[in-house]
Amino acid sequence: ETGVTQSPTHLIKTRGQQVTLRCSSQSGHNTVSWYQQALGQGPQFIFQYYREEENGRGNFPPRFSGLQFPNYSSELNVNALELDDSALYLCASSGLGSYNEQFFGPGTRLTVL
Amino acid sequence: AQSVTQLGSHVSVSEGALVLLRCNYSSSVPPYLFWYVQYPNQGLQLLLKYTTGATLVKGINGFEAEFKKSETSFHLTKPSAHMSDAAEYFCAVSGNQAGTALIFGKGTTLSVSS
């Protein structure tokens, strides 16, 4: 069984640029959630996708957007990058009947200069 | 609304000593509760979860936690710390349905000395 994978591992961007992060969910999981973890903080919920539709959103501005594909993989897009967007971005997948047990990928470390 | 408070941002214990990491939650619905561990430069690994039923739950690596509704607590314990337990620990709460967001605490760093 393949776990959750994310790419790239690390990324450096400058203010104002756009970035796309990718996530492959665990086999059999149809729900993907994205979290932002700033240095020294707990993860914060960005949004969730279920069957290619956004299924909940945290307190993040519209320049954070996402997609889910028919194979349940997902993308997180961030436009007009700001310095405060520097963080570890975590993707988690879960399946039906899993009591909301979410399996996390290793994350993408984004640095905005 | 839901929230999690982890008391103590840093806990230090000696190898072989009891580990106690505190977590209090707030939830307007019956919660699901989770403990995750994060090693440096890695993602989160689930240690254990409470959903329904028995309030004392056992997880991986010898950890356990007890759900106490009256105290709105879900403290994590391990009878005997090992050097490999040194990591960041996060408590999280969600609603009692699949597909709801996890709300995390700020984390507790556990240090283990020999």
Coordinates of C-alpha atoms in Angstrom, one line a residue:
Chain A
E1 CA 0.0 0.0 0.0
T2 CA 1.5 3.3 -1.1
G3 CA 1.3 6.1 1.4
V4 CA 0.7 9.8 0.8
T5 CA 3.4 11.5 -1.3
Q6 CA 4.1 15.1 -1.9
S7 CA 6.2 17.0 -4.4
P8 CA 8.4 18.9 -4.4
T9 CA 10.2 18.4 -1.1
H10 CA 11.5 22.0 -1.0
L11 CA 10.7 25.1 -2.9
I12 CA 12.1 28.7 -2.9
K13 CA 10.0 31.5 -4.4
T14 CA 10.0 35.3 -4.3
R15 CA 7.2 37.6 -3.2
G16 CA 4.5 37.9 -5.8
Q17 CA 5.2 34.7 -7.5
Q18 CA 2.8 31.7 -7.8
V19 CA 3.4 28.2 -6.7
T20 CA 1.8 24.7 -7.2
L21 CA 2.2 21.9 -4.7
R22 CA 1.2 18.3 -5.5
C23 CA -0.1 15.4 -3.4
S24 CA -0.9 11.8 -4.2
S25 CA -3.4 10.3 -1.8
Q26 CA -3.1 6.9 -0.2
S27 CA -4.6 4.1 -2.2
G28 CA -8.3 3.8 -1.7
H29 CA -8.7 7.3 -0.1
N30 CA -11.0 9.8 -1.8
T31 CA -10.6 12.8 0.5
V32 CA -7.6 15.1 0.6
S33 CA -7.0 17.9 3.1
W34 CA -4.3 20.5 3.0
Y35 CA -2.7 22.1 6.1
Q36 CA -0.2 24.9 6.6
Q37 CA 2.3 24.5 9.4
A38 CA 4.3 27.7 10.2
L39 CA 7.6 27.3 12.1
G40 CA 6.9 26.4 15.7
Q41 CA 3.1 26.1 15.3
G42 CA 0.6 23.3 14.8
P43 CA -0.9 22.6 11.4
Q44 CA -3.7 24.9 10.3
F45 CA -6.5 23.6 8.0
I46 CA -6.5 25.3 4.5
F47 CA -9.2 23.3 2.7
Q48 CA -10.4 19.8 1.9
Y49 CA -11.5 18.1 -1.4
Y50 CA -13.9 15.2 -1.7
R51 CA -14.7 13.7 -5.1
E52 CA -13.1 16.7 -6.9
E53 CA -15.2 19.3 -5.0
E54 CA -14.1 21.6 -2.2
N55 CA -15.7 20.2 0.9
G56 CA -14.7 22.8 3.6
R57 CA -12.3 25.7 3.9
G58 CA -10.3 27.2 6.8
N59 CA -9.5 30.9 7.3
F60 CA -7.3 31.4 4.3
P61 CA -7.7 34.0 1.5
P62 CA -8.9 33.1 -2.0
R63 CA -5.4 33.3 -3.4
F64 CA -5.1 29.8 -1.8
S65 CA -6.9 27.5 -4.2
G66 CA -6.9 23.8 -5.0
L67 CA -7.9 21.0 -7.3
Q68 CA -8.6 17.3 -7.0
F69 CA -8.3 15.0 -9.9
P70 CA -10.3 11.8 -10.8
N71 CA -7.5 9.7 -9.4
Y72 CA -8.0 11.7 -6.1
S73 CA -4.6 13.3 -6.3
S74 CA -4.6 17.0 -5.5
E75 CA -2.9 20.3 -6.1
L76 CA -2.6 23.4 -3.9
N77 CA -2.0 26.7 -5.7
V78 CA -1.0 29.9 -4.0
N79 CA -1.0 33.1 -6.0
A80 CA 0.7 36.4 -5.1
L81 CA 3.1 34.8 -2.6
E82 CA 3.8 36.7 0.7
L83 CA 6.6 36.3 3.1
D84 CA 4.2 34.8 5.7
D85 CA 3.4 32.0 3.3
S86 CA 6.7 30.5 4.2
A87 CA 5.8 27.2 5.9
L88 CA 5.6 23.5 5.7
Y89 CA 2.5 22.5 3.6
L90 CA 1.1 19.1 4.6
C91 CA -1.3 17.0 2.6
A92 CA -3.5 14.4 4.3
S93 CA -5.8 11.7 2.9
S94 CA -8.6 9.8 4.4
G95 CA -11.3 7.4 3.3
L96 CA -14.9 6.7 4.0
G97 CA -15.6 4.9 7.3
S98 CA -12.2 5.8 8.7
Y99 CA -13.4 7.8 11.7
N100 CA -11.7 10.8 10.1
E101 CA -8.2 9.2 10.5
Q102 CA -6.1 11.3 8.2
F103 CA -2.8 10.1 6.9
F104 CA -0.2 12.7 6.3
G105 CA 2.5 13.1 3.6
P106 CA 6.0 14.3 4.4
G107 CA 5.2 17.9 3.4
T108 CA 6.6 20.5 1.1
R109 CA 8.8 23.2 2.7
L110 CA 8.1 26.5 0.9
T111 CA 10.4 29.5 1.5
V112 CA 9.3 32.9 0.2
L113 CA 12.0 35.5 -0.1
Chain B
A1 CA -16.3 25.9 17.1
Q2 CA -13.5 23.6 18.2
S3 CA -10.1 24.3 19.8
V4 CA -7.2 22.5 21.4
T5 CA -4.9 23.7 24.2
Q6 CA -1.7 21.9 24.9
L7 CA -0.3 22.8 28.3
G8 CA 3.5 23.1 28.2
S9 CA 5.3 23.8 25.0
H10 CA 8.3 21.9 26.1
V11 CA 8.5 18.8 28.4
S12 CA 11.7 17.2 29.5
V13 CA 12.0 13.8 31.1
S14 CA 14.8 11.3 31.8
E15 CA 15.0 8.0 30.0
G16 CA 12.7 5.5 31.8
A17 CA 10.6 8.2 33.4
L18 CA 6.8 8.7 32.9
V19 CA 5.8 10.8 30.0
L20 CA 2.7 13.0 30.4
L21 CA 1.6 15.4 27.7
R22 CA -1.5 17.4 28.4
C23 CA -4.3 18.3 26.0
N24 CA -7.6 20.0 26.7
Y25 CA -10.2 20.5 24.0
S26 CA -13.3 22.5 23.3
S27 CA -16.0 21.2 21.1
S28 CA -19.7 21.9 20.6
V29 CA -20.3 18.3 19.3
P30 CA -19.0 14.9 20.5
P31 CA -15.4 15.0 19.4
Y32 CA -13.0 12.7 17.7
L33 CA -9.6 13.2 19.4
F34 CA -6.1 12.4 18.0
W35 CA -2.5 12.5 19.0
Y36 CA 0.1 12.8 16.3
V37 CA 3.9 12.8 16.5
Q38 CA 6.3 14.7 14.2
Y39 CA 10.0 14.0 13.9
P40 CA 12.3 16.7 12.5
N41 CA 11.7 17.5 8.8
Q42 CA 8.9 14.8 8.6
G43 CA 5.1 14.7 8.3
L44 CA 2.8 13.7 11.0
Q45 CA 2.3 10.1 12.2
L46 CA -0.8 9.0 14.1
L47 CA -0.1 7.7 17.6
L48 CA -3.7 7.0 18.6
K49 CA -7.3 8.2 18.3
Y50 CA -10.5 8.3 20.3
T51 CA -13.8 8.0 18.4
T52 CA -16.4 6.2 20.5
G53 CA -16.5 3.4 23.1
A54 CA -13.6 2.7 25.5
T55 CA -12.2 5.9 26.9
L56 CA -8.7 4.6 27.4
V57 CA -7.1 4.1 24.1
K58 CA -3.8 2.5 23.3
G59 CA -1.6 3.5 20.5
I60 CA 1.7 2.7 18.9
N61 CA 5.1 2.8 20.7
G62 CA 3.6 2.2 24.1
F63 CA 1.6 5.4 24.3
E64 CA -2.0 5.6 25.6
A65 CA -4.5 8.4 26.3
E66 CA -7.7 8.7 28.3
F67 CA -10.7 10.6 27.1
K68 CA -12.3 12.4 30.1
K69 CA -15.4 14.2 29.0
S70 CA -16.1 15.9 32.3
E71 CA -12.6 17.4 32.2
T72 CA -12.6 17.9 28.4
S73 CA -9.1 16.4 28.4
F74 CA -7.2 13.8 26.4
H75 CA -3.8 13.6 28.0
L76 CA -1.1 11.4 26.4
T77 CA 1.0 9.1 28.6
K78 CA 3.8 6.5 28.4
P79 CA 5.1 4.7 31.4
S80 CA 8.7 4.7 30.5
A81 CA 10.3 7.2 28.1
H82 CA 12.9 6.1 25.5
M83 CA 15.4 8.3 23.7
S84 CA 13.6 7.7 20.4
D85 CA 10.4 9.3 21.9
A86 CA 12.1 12.8 21.5
A87 CA 9.9 14.6 19.0
E88 CA 7.0 17.1 18.6
Y89 CA 3.6 15.9 19.7
F90 CA 0.3 17.4 18.5
C91 CA -3.2 16.9 19.9
A92 CA -6.0 17.4 17.5
V93 CA -9.8 17.5 17.6
S94 CA -12.4 17.1 14.9
G95 CA -16.2 16.7 14.6
N96 CA -17.6 13.1 14.8
Q97 CA -17.9 12.7 11.0
A98 CA -15.5 11.5 8.4
G99 CA -14.1 14.3 6.3
T100 CA -14.1 17.1 8.8
A101 CA -11.1 19.3 9.5
L102 CA -8.5 18.5 12.2
I103 CA -8.0 21.3 14.6
F104 CA -4.5 21.1 16.1
G105 CA -2.9 22.4 19.2
K106 CA 0.4 24.3 19.1
G107 CA 2.4 21.2 20.0
T108 CA 4.6 20.0 22.8
T109 CA 8.3 19.3 22.3
L110 CA 9.4 16.2 24.3
S111 CA 13.0 16.0 25.2
V112 CA 14.5 12.8 26.7
S113 CA 17.8 12.8 28.5
S114 CA 19.9 9.8 29.4

